[in-house]
XYZ file of C-alpha atoms in Angstrom:
692
model
C 31.303 141.878 106.622
C 29.609 138.663 107.804
C 26.181 138.387 109.342
C 26.176 140.110 112.721
C 24.125 138.658 115.528
C 21.177 140.835 116.466
C 20.624 142.115 120.014
C 18.315 140.136 122.307
C 14.935 141.808 122.461
C 15.070 143.013 118.861
C 12.266 141.870 116.598
C 13.054 142.360 112.905
C 9.591 141.047 111.891
C 11.408 138.866 109.354
C 8.332 137.099 107.992
C 6.103 140.173 107.555
C 8.891 142.358 106.145
C 9.994 139.615 103.728
C 6.407 139.154 102.509
C 5.965 142.898 101.921
C 9.366 143.237 100.208
C 9.174 140.125 97.952
C 12.174 138.600 99.747
C 10.498 135.541 101.334
C 12.463 133.147 99.108
C 15.849 134.088 100.624
C 17.104 131.339 102.934
C 18.980 133.692 105.308
C 17.800 134.651 108.810
C 19.021 138.207 108.217
C 16.511 140.935 107.367
C 16.570 141.450 103.574
C 14.476 144.345 102.265
C 14.146 146.563 99.197
C 14.857 150.238 98.943
C 12.150 152.922 98.700
C 9.763 150.911 100.880
C 9.155 150.888 104.668
C 10.067 147.986 106.952
C 9.156 147.512 110.602
C 11.467 146.842 113.536
C 10.545 146.575 117.231
C 13.016 146.844 120.095
C 12.768 146.698 123.850
C 14.411 148.499 126.725
C 13.920 152.065 125.509
C 12.363 154.082 128.282
C 13.038 157.575 126.968
C 10.574 159.678 125.037
C 10.534 157.957 121.672
C 10.916 161.132 119.627
C 14.399 161.480 121.056
C 15.641 158.418 119.174
C 18.275 158.860 116.467
C 19.066 156.036 114.047
C 22.259 155.499 112.073
C 22.495 153.193 109.043
C 25.938 152.679 107.556
C 27.461 150.549 104.797
C 30.918 150.013 103.326
C 34.384 150.211 104.891
C 34.482 153.945 105.777
C 30.920 155.173 106.157
C 30.485 158.919 105.633
C 27.581 161.319 105.196
C 28.933 163.007 102.006
C 29.248 159.597 100.299
C 25.723 158.677 101.508
C 27.208 155.512 103.036
C 26.237 156.805 106.474
C 22.821 158.275 107.214
C 21.413 159.578 110.480
C 17.705 160.184 110.969
C 15.317 160.745 113.829
C 11.621 160.051 114.286
C 9.369 162.027 111.976
C 5.631 162.135 111.467
C 5.682 161.142 107.770
C 7.780 159.026 105.416
C 10.280 161.002 103.341
C 10.664 160.148 99.643
C 14.064 161.812 99.384
C 15.877 160.521 102.461
C 15.925 157.855 105.144
C 13.176 158.292 107.713
C 11.620 156.605 110.755
C 7.962 156.827 111.720
C 6.650 155.692 115.081
C 4.091 152.889 114.761
C 3.344 151.889 118.358
C 4.795 151.907 121.865
C 4.325 149.926 125.056
C 5.893 150.648 128.439
C 9.283 149.311 127.302
C 9.118 148.611 123.557
C 8.929 150.769 120.454
C 7.851 149.711 116.924
C 9.312 151.863 114.196
C 8.727 151.894 110.438
C 12.012 152.688 108.662
C 12.108 153.820 105.018
C 15.016 154.290 102.646
C 14.888 156.510 99.553
C 14.379 154.754 96.166
C 17.958 155.700 95.176
C 19.648 154.398 98.346
C 22.932 152.490 98.074
C 22.327 148.729 98.073
C 24.273 146.301 100.252
C 24.636 145.230 103.877
C 23.981 147.926 106.485
C 24.663 148.181 110.209
C 21.778 149.771 112.071
C 22.204 151.459 115.454
C 20.023 153.674 117.660
C 20.843 156.345 120.206
C 18.576 158.053 122.692
C 19.323 161.770 122.853
C 17.151 162.522 125.910
C 20.094 162.324 128.302
C 22.608 164.003 126.085
C 25.269 161.769 124.652
C 24.395 158.139 125.289
C 26.432 155.695 123.219
C 24.584 154.145 120.258
C 23.161 150.641 120.696
C 23.758 148.295 117.772
C 20.564 146.750 116.428
C 22.388 144.385 114.027
C 22.593 144.220 110.251
C 20.205 144.101 107.311
C 20.601 143.898 103.530
C 19.050 146.487 101.204
C 18.297 145.554 97.565
C 17.040 147.210 94.368
C 13.242 147.419 94.194
C 11.527 146.825 90.814
C 8.122 147.092 92.578
C 8.774 150.728 93.595
C 7.921 153.414 91.028
C 10.735 155.692 92.198
C 13.463 153.077 91.645
C 15.636 153.094 88.496
C 14.814 149.385 88.093
C 11.018 149.870 88.393
C 9.129 147.411 86.184
C 5.400 148.121 86.050
C 4.376 144.657 84.839
C 4.068 142.423 87.926
C 4.273 139.168 85.917
C 7.614 140.388 84.523
C 8.842 141.174 88.065
C 7.944 137.590 89.025
C 9.843 136.148 86.044
C 12.877 138.416 85.894
C 13.552 138.828 89.638
C 11.838 136.010 91.561
C 11.986 133.033 89.139
C 14.876 130.666 89.876
C 14.385 128.476 86.783
C 15.262 129.527 83.251
C 15.554 128.191 79.719
C 18.583 129.005 77.568
C 18.510 128.658 73.776
C 21.424 127.263 71.772
C 22.213 125.325 68.572
C 22.311 127.259 65.304
C 19.981 129.380 63.155
C 18.693 126.305 61.276
C 18.213 124.196 64.384
C 17.423 125.949 67.685
C 17.510 123.802 70.797
C 17.206 124.660 74.488
C 18.026 123.466 77.995
C 16.907 124.317 81.513
C 19.017 126.216 84.061
C 18.774 126.632 87.822
C 19.598 130.288 88.533
C 19.058 129.637 92.252
C 19.400 133.264 93.337
C 17.679 132.597 96.675
C 19.673 129.506 97.633
C 21.985 129.249 100.613
C 24.720 131.898 100.827
C 24.153 133.182 97.260
C 23.244 136.696 98.462
C 26.442 136.876 100.521
C 28.475 135.655 97.544
C 26.895 138.332 95.298
C 27.859 141.028 97.824
C 31.380 139.514 97.969
C 31.625 139.876 94.187
C 31.094 143.627 94.530
C 33.721 143.777 97.297
C 36.262 141.835 95.229
C 35.931 143.980 92.094
C 38.829 146.038 90.735
C 36.870 149.238 91.436
C 36.469 148.340 95.105
C 40.120 147.357 95.463
C 41.269 150.622 93.896
C 38.889 152.942 95.783
C 36.438 151.232 98.139
C 34.786 154.426 99.378
C 33.901 155.692 95.886
C 32.900 152.212 94.693
C 30.382 151.698 97.519
C 28.969 155.201 97.022
C 28.089 154.262 93.397
C 26.162 151.134 94.353
C 22.858 152.986 94.179
C 23.148 152.946 90.373
C 22.130 149.797 88.429
C 24.242 150.954 85.456
C 27.322 150.901 87.663
C 26.480 147.654 89.466
C 25.670 145.868 86.183
C 28.918 146.957 84.535
C 31.052 145.980 87.546
C 29.410 142.562 87.741
C 29.802 141.953 83.981
C 33.554 142.113 84.728
C 33.415 140.050 87.929
C 31.574 137.049 86.426
C 34.607 136.324 84.215
C 38.026 135.625 85.745
C 39.998 137.950 83.444
C 41.600 140.951 85.195
C 40.094 140.417 88.652
C 40.091 136.695 89.679
C 36.352 136.713 89.071
C 34.009 133.747 89.166
C 34.527 131.771 85.924
C 37.481 130.997 83.702
C 36.558 130.810 80.011
C 37.774 127.973 77.775
C 36.858 127.543 74.099
C 39.572 125.031 73.121
C 37.443 121.869 73.135
C 39.795 120.428 75.809
C 38.521 120.930 79.366
C 41.080 118.938 81.382
C 41.569 120.254 84.891
C 37.985 121.480 85.215
C 34.396 120.822 84.209
C 33.292 121.068 80.599
C 31.113 124.205 80.188
C 28.238 122.092 78.842
C 28.147 119.966 82.022
C 26.781 122.732 84.288
C 23.029 122.918 84.881
C 22.902 125.738 87.414
C 24.695 128.743 88.915
C 24.569 127.726 92.590
C 27.299 125.090 92.336
C 29.520 127.577 90.461
C 29.076 130.485 92.897
C 29.353 128.302 96.005
C 32.413 126.582 94.490
C 34.066 129.958 93.870
C 33.652 130.907 97.533
C 34.649 127.471 98.894
C 37.918 127.502 96.925
C 38.906 130.825 98.517
C 37.607 132.756 95.475
C 39.711 130.958 92.858
C 38.124 131.060 89.373
C 35.881 128.076 88.595
C 36.850 126.049 85.507
C 35.294 126.340 82.891
C 32.742 128.692 81.392
C 31.475 129.607 77.934
C 28.993 132.322 76.995
C 25.767 130.771 78.327
C 27.445 129.951 81.657
C 28.707 133.544 82.066
C 25.252 134.880 81.136
C 23.414 132.479 83.445
C 25.630 133.355 86.430
C 25.182 137.092 85.747
C 21.393 136.503 85.631
C 21.588 134.848 89.058
C 23.611 137.685 90.587
C 21.524 140.547 89.180
C 18.182 138.895 90.027
C 19.512 138.255 93.528
C 20.297 141.969 93.964
C 16.883 142.939 92.560
C 17.686 144.053 88.988
C 15.230 142.469 86.479
C 17.425 140.347 84.180
C 17.062 137.707 81.459
C 19.311 135.733 79.112
C 19.267 136.483 75.373
C 20.576 134.168 72.635
C 21.716 135.668 69.331
C 22.141 133.204 66.451
C 24.906 133.823 63.884
C 26.508 136.279 66.287
C 29.410 138.401 65.079
C 32.555 138.946 67.116
C 33.934 142.070 65.444
C 37.398 142.324 66.977
C 38.629 145.357 65.015
C 35.525 147.533 65.274
C 34.872 148.017 61.537
C 31.324 146.492 61.609
C 32.596 143.762 59.305
C 33.619 140.194 60.015
C 36.104 138.459 57.750
C 36.321 134.680 57.346
C 39.112 132.944 55.443
C 39.144 129.623 53.566
C 42.017 127.884 51.778
C 41.741 126.351 48.279
C 40.651 123.009 49.774
C 37.704 124.646 51.507
C 39.166 124.493 55.012
C 37.909 127.249 57.318
C 41.139 128.915 58.474
C 41.328 130.013 62.093
C 43.421 133.072 61.234
C 41.116 136.055 61.719
C 40.475 137.853 65.005
C 36.882 138.219 63.767
C 34.487 135.293 63.994
C 30.827 134.359 63.523
C 29.535 132.259 66.410
C 26.702 129.779 65.829
C 25.117 131.436 68.841
C 26.097 133.776 71.637
C 24.302 134.369 74.935
C 24.289 137.685 76.799
C 21.989 139.445 79.275
C 19.380 142.144 79.233
C 18.679 144.031 82.449
C 15.848 146.516 82.946
C 16.590 150.020 84.252
C 16.318 153.673 83.338
C 19.108 155.630 81.628
C 19.074 159.097 83.135
C 22.510 159.597 81.517
C 21.070 159.142 77.993
C 17.432 160.184 78.216
C 14.089 158.406 78.612
C 13.911 156.842 75.132
C 17.048 154.804 75.950
C 15.628 153.380 79.186
C 14.277 149.839 79.452
C 16.255 146.763 78.435
C 20.030 147.188 78.575
C 22.563 144.712 77.159
C 25.231 143.401 79.550
C 27.731 140.731 78.500
C 29.999 138.927 80.966
C 31.739 136.759 78.335
C 35.331 138.037 78.001
C 35.521 138.875 74.280
C 37.027 142.371 73.999
C 38.345 144.847 76.546
C 36.290 147.923 77.421
C 38.121 150.716 79.258
C 41.016 148.303 79.678
C 39.143 145.372 81.254
C 36.862 142.574 80.108
C 33.434 144.043 80.755
C 30.602 144.944 78.396
C 27.577 147.210 78.769
C 25.134 148.407 79.714
C 24.306 149.192 76.075
C 20.767 150.495 75.559
C 18.846 148.100 73.311
C 17.024 151.079 71.799
C 20.385 152.683 70.935
C 21.430 149.473 69.155
C 18.223 149.424 67.081
C 18.600 153.093 66.112
C 22.347 152.860 65.331
C 23.281 155.304 68.123
C 26.626 153.620 68.574
C 28.282 156.700 70.096
C 26.377 156.234 73.375
C 27.678 154.540 76.553
C 28.548 151.703 76.979
C 30.068 149.435 74.284
C 27.322 150.030 71.710
C 29.597 149.473 68.661
C 30.521 145.954 69.807
C 26.899 144.969 70.530
C 25.680 146.632 67.305
C 28.190 144.521 65.340
C 27.057 141.322 67.131
C 23.619 141.673 65.520
C 24.389 143.721 62.378
C 27.927 143.266 61.021
C 28.430 142.548 57.334
C 30.221 139.278 56.443
C 33.087 138.926 54.000
C 34.210 135.446 52.940
C 37.737 135.269 51.502
C 39.930 132.709 49.788
C 43.414 132.944 51.320
C 46.603 131.485 49.898
C 49.108 130.998 52.756
C 52.018 130.732 50.283
C 51.463 134.101 48.560
C 49.427 135.661 51.424
C 47.006 136.782 48.740
C 43.327 136.995 49.592
C 40.456 137.028 47.109
C 36.889 137.891 48.001
C 34.533 134.962 47.410
C 31.365 136.829 48.395
C 29.908 139.238 50.935
C 26.595 139.087 52.786
C 24.754 141.724 54.811
C 21.826 139.575 56.001
C 23.726 136.774 57.760
C 24.327 138.170 61.250
C 21.865 138.455 64.137
C 19.070 135.929 63.542
C 16.281 134.471 65.706
C 17.307 136.494 68.781
C 15.616 134.519 71.548
C 14.586 134.589 75.200
C 12.244 132.638 77.481
C 8.601 133.728 77.624
C 7.210 135.282 80.817
C 5.454 132.602 82.878
C 5.788 129.936 80.163
C 8.498 127.523 79.018
C 8.403 128.860 75.440
C 10.767 130.771 73.160
C 10.043 134.411 72.304
C 11.737 136.039 69.294
C 13.009 139.570 70.040
C 14.980 140.170 66.813
C 12.732 143.121 65.891
C 13.683 144.854 69.155
C 17.336 144.851 68.054
C 17.003 145.888 64.416
C 14.661 146.831 61.616
C 13.685 144.151 59.117
C 16.774 142.550 57.597
C 17.493 143.873 54.108
C 14.956 146.726 54.373
C 15.967 150.272 53.432
C 15.561 151.379 57.074
C 17.922 148.649 58.295
C 20.564 149.603 55.688
C 20.172 153.311 56.574
C 20.758 152.535 60.269
C 23.855 150.517 59.323
C 25.207 153.493 57.337
C 24.365 155.827 60.246
C 26.358 153.599 62.611
C 29.338 153.472 60.222
C 29.251 157.249 59.937
C 29.135 157.750 63.716
C 32.183 155.493 64.038
C 34.039 157.440 61.335
C 34.191 154.416 59.027
C 32.473 156.056 56.026
C 35.246 158.565 55.358
C 38.233 156.400 56.281
C 40.103 154.398 53.620
C 40.234 150.754 54.686
C 42.990 148.852 52.842
C 41.570 145.521 54.050
C 38.122 146.166 52.551
C 37.099 144.622 49.219
C 36.656 146.862 46.182
C 33.165 147.630 44.919
C 34.084 145.667 41.792
C 34.778 142.583 43.954
C 31.523 143.027 45.875
C 29.472 143.429 42.669
C 30.828 140.362 40.852
C 28.211 137.721 40.122
C 28.872 133.959 40.344
C 28.129 131.604 37.436
C 26.769 128.846 39.653
C 24.887 128.591 42.937
C 25.229 125.903 45.564
C 23.599 124.763 48.783
C 23.611 121.834 51.166
C 20.232 120.180 51.525
C 19.533 118.426 54.784
C 17.044 115.586 55.116
C 15.644 115.345 58.667
C 17.564 116.006 61.864
C 21.019 114.750 62.766
C 21.562 112.477 65.754
C 24.749 111.611 67.587
C 25.570 107.990 66.769
C 24.013 108.037 63.296
C 25.609 108.653 59.887
C 25.187 112.191 58.545
C 23.539 112.436 55.130
C 23.499 115.679 53.134
C 23.038 116.571 49.501
C 25.198 119.163 47.739
C 23.058 120.870 45.086
C 24.884 122.815 42.358
C 23.031 124.850 39.736
C 24.437 126.461 36.611
C 22.961 129.978 36.391
C 24.364 130.639 32.885
C 23.301 129.626 29.377
C 26.633 127.957 28.590
C 28.175 124.831 30.155
C 30.435 125.245 33.217
C 33.145 122.962 34.554
C 33.458 123.036 38.332
C 36.102 121.521 40.645
C 34.703 121.125 44.158
C 36.834 120.655 47.281
C 34.817 119.546 50.305
C 35.770 119.289 53.962
C 34.005 118.649 57.265
C 35.381 119.699 60.631
C 34.088 119.290 64.146
C 33.869 122.715 65.801
C 33.049 124.391 69.071
C 29.950 126.614 69.026
C 32.068 129.659 68.141
C 32.700 127.824 64.829
C 36.365 127.471 65.723
C 37.504 124.361 63.767
C 38.835 121.587 66.032
C 39.315 118.362 63.977
C 39.087 117.573 60.272
C 36.854 114.480 60.013
C 36.205 114.142 56.270
C 37.315 115.477 52.897
C 36.503 114.753 49.261
C 36.732 116.410 45.874
C 34.744 116.086 42.664
C 34.863 117.600 39.183
C 31.617 118.137 37.351
C 30.354 119.700 34.153
C 27.017 121.461 34.387
C 24.990 121.938 31.193
C 23.286 125.344 30.682
C 20.840 126.023 33.579
C 21.367 122.442 34.846
C 21.027 121.449 38.500
C 22.872 118.411 39.838
C 22.738 116.713 43.247
C 25.633 114.970 44.977
C 24.863 112.890 48.069
C 27.383 113.157 50.917
C 27.711 110.691 53.761
C 29.850 111.171 56.858
C 29.760 107.976 58.916
C 29.543 107.844 62.717
C 33.025 106.231 63.098
C 34.495 109.157 61.103
C 33.269 111.773 63.584
C 32.660 109.833 66.807
C 36.064 110.370 68.462
C 36.391 113.985 67.372
C 32.974 115.431 68.230
C 33.198 118.267 70.773
C 30.730 118.598 73.652
C 28.944 121.227 71.498
C 28.120 118.425 68.989
C 28.728 120.733 66.013
C 30.141 120.054 62.551
C 30.862 122.520 59.752
C 30.660 121.178 56.187
C 32.207 123.286 53.423
C 32.397 123.013 49.626
C 34.648 125.460 47.795
C 33.697 125.418 44.108
C 36.362 126.528 41.617
C 34.513 127.451 38.417
C 36.696 127.420 35.299
C 36.806 130.964 33.946
C 34.606 132.321 36.757
C 34.696 133.327 40.413
C 34.757 130.840 43.284
C 31.603 129.860 45.121
C 31.587 128.909 48.801
C 28.856 126.578 50.109
C 28.734 125.885 53.836
C 26.466 124.429 56.459
C 26.751 124.334 60.233
C 25.207 121.206 61.713
C 24.181 120.688 65.335
C 23.629 117.060 66.285
C 20.888 116.000 68.689
C 21.458 113.642 71.597
C 19.028 110.772 72.214
C 16.224 111.670 74.610
C 16.136 111.253 78.379
C 12.688 110.915 79.933
C 11.668 111.857 83.515
C 8.591 110.281 85.133
C 7.248 111.381 88.524
C 5.533 108.265 89.901
C 2.637 109.664 91.907
C 1.547 113.012 93.320
C 4.213 115.374 94.611
C 3.185 116.593 98.088
C 5.014 118.747 100.618
C 7.171 116.708 103.051
C 6.047 113.401 101.454
C 8.459 111.130 99.595
C 7.714 110.560 95.914
C 9.540 108.270 93.455
C 11.060 109.593 90.247
C 12.308 107.471 87.354
C 14.757 108.597 84.652
C 14.681 106.508 81.469
C 17.429 106.421 78.833
C 17.729 104.163 75.767
C 21.094 103.555 74.106
C 20.178 104.243 70.454
C 23.575 103.417 68.932
C 25.150 100.127 67.840
C 27.898 100.077 70.481
C 27.950 99.734 74.256
C 28.016 102.955 76.316
C 29.802 103.107 79.675
C 30.847 105.576 82.419
C 27.183 106.551 82.712
C 26.257 109.024 85.436
C 23.132 110.982 86.265
C 23.156 114.412 87.960
C 19.865 115.747 89.316
C 19.037 119.089 90.949
C 15.908 121.071 91.760
C 15.237 123.812 94.300
C 12.653 122.802 96.952
C 12.792 119.225 95.614
C 16.335 118.124 96.492
C 19.116 119.478 98.688
C 22.242 120.027 96.574
C 23.007 117.862 93.556
C 22.229 114.152 93.450
C 24.792 112.004 91.606
C 23.855 108.442 90.584
C 26.078 105.945 88.748
C 24.188 104.128 85.969
C 25.326 100.670 84.748
C 26.783 100.396 81.240
C 24.281 99.789 78.462
C 24.536 97.480 75.459
C 23.301 98.595 72.027
C 19.543 99.223 72.154
C 19.378 98.623 75.926
C 17.199 100.800 78.169
C 18.122 102.008 81.668
C 15.615 102.964 84.360
C 17.084 104.866 87.285
C 14.897 105.493 90.338
C 15.379 107.927 93.213
C 13.198 109.646 95.823
C 12.281 113.311 96.301
C 10.819 115.031 99.345
C 9.392 118.406 98.217
C 9.800 121.251 100.719
C 7.319 123.810 99.331
C 4.180 123.994 97.198
C 3.885 125.377 93.690
C 5.557 124.685 90.329
C 9.099 123.353 90.835
C 11.647 122.218 88.272
C 13.748 119.073 88.250
C 16.876 119.332 86.083
C 18.618 116.187 84.862
C 21.989 115.798 83.141
C 22.844 112.294 81.871
C 26.407 111.660 80.689
C 28.290 108.655 79.331
C 31.389 108.072 77.205
C 29.502 108.450 73.901
C 26.951 111.121 74.914
C 28.224 113.869 77.192
C 25.616 116.064 78.876
C 22.157 115.038 77.730
C 19.981 117.589 79.502
C 16.285 117.652 80.225
C 13.938 119.157 82.802
C 10.529 118.398 84.240
C 8.032 120.765 85.816
C 6.684 119.239 89.048
C 3.542 120.737 90.593
C 3.831 120.277 94.363
C 0.580 120.319 96.356
C -0.181 120.321 100.095
């Protein structure tokens, strides 16, 4: 249903209602209010005794009283907490002001409002127009109630966010424009609900469940990905993004959601986990559910549900892409805040939702809500999808040597402390990282953490079941004769040679001969190998207790053509110890782009032009071309500004100037994405304080 025109003579008190309902940021001229809280409407031309007025509010395709999609209520003297009600505020000779309240568990969505005067019997109802009702985290009776006002500001009203990425050794971050209050986004969010599989199969039942944030969150976790339902974003993890936009090129949700609608609701190409999570953040914040993005480093994708991830390497040390399981350098999902009346009060609070299509749940690609408390306590038998989320932060890792000729696999080693590190989110009211790992699990390696892991295995029936793919205890207990690690000096930059040191140490009191096969592959952030860029092998004899260092250099020309937009490389050394077990040494490297700097040249004032300069220096020894700058920022620019930047010789600096005209006061964010043929998607942001 589109926006209906309101009747002449109706005053929706848009400004006052929006202020009271924390909806002033919406750009629409349609009344948008929150449930469980009164709003005022005044209308003219009613001459009858005002207590004879009967209102009808209806939503969905076939409104009905049993489904609570149609409600009828007259004038009463007090506000009802349990049902819709209208209280007379004031009257003049031909106008009536009414305060209308909805219950805190009302169905959210677009309503038609009509009024009928019953004084003369059956007069036909007069349409008053439409309004949109949202979840209300400021109302104590609402399932999404959040008592901390600063958190309401951040998780519902803030349009700017920071998403963390990289790997556990090297966390980086970038800004994102959620833009939940921008033009048409609310309508698009409501369209997502109306295009879901649930709505298509049974629209009446679907709409009647839209009072429940559990239901709405789960439905939208399916609709953000294109699998099953022609949802918003098509995922692509191949490293080749022809026919669409590379996932790392997006800097906001607005372009994606508006693009989905403009194309006639064809999936937008392409998304990866942080894009799915960012779009779901936009949609849930828009509808009033407090939501944030969460990044989990060394995140397990446990495809077979055994709380174990298996990785396979051949004799040369190549990481084989043959297992359904995988360990992602990072994975981004969402947490939304609401109560869990279905599970009990201790499971209320933050709930995990994941819109990235990884595994099916009840036959479609959706995930959650999984109670974060249930994950920490190992209560994996509770709704929804707790085993998958539990594995993402807790699975044990098994590293195998696999011989494709004989199909024989040999355990190299296992590790129970690898998965689920530095779980991160943006701080409330600050542009900082907050670590929430302790909210997902007890201290890694502690007895409590191991007990919870065993509890989860037991609940899933894994303790008593023979698993032919599992290693024997004898394999798990075997001890290597040598240890190895890659030492990294400083950070790695795109355009520079990569220098590492392989350190091998003999742990025994007799000499050991070791044959080492080393490889380096460019990967996507899921650690899926894409191109082999380097290989080498060495043989070495280590004296008793001796440590030796072997410098490794991978030159820029070796990796330049093959680097993915994730800028990640996996280096592996498989050490074959004569007379002993193999040792696997690996390191995931994330390369840094050169910096882009934003300067605001003067004070930023409302409705006054101000110059901005973006500065980039080509730090590499070759010319860069096809340079383009994309800039966006709510209340600073309309839409996305695209500026072509001239090619730059080695060491040359570019200064690109443009003008802004801020539309509103307060802290605003400018997001910049600079791309060229050698450096795709260098992102940065700048906080701009706009004054009167």
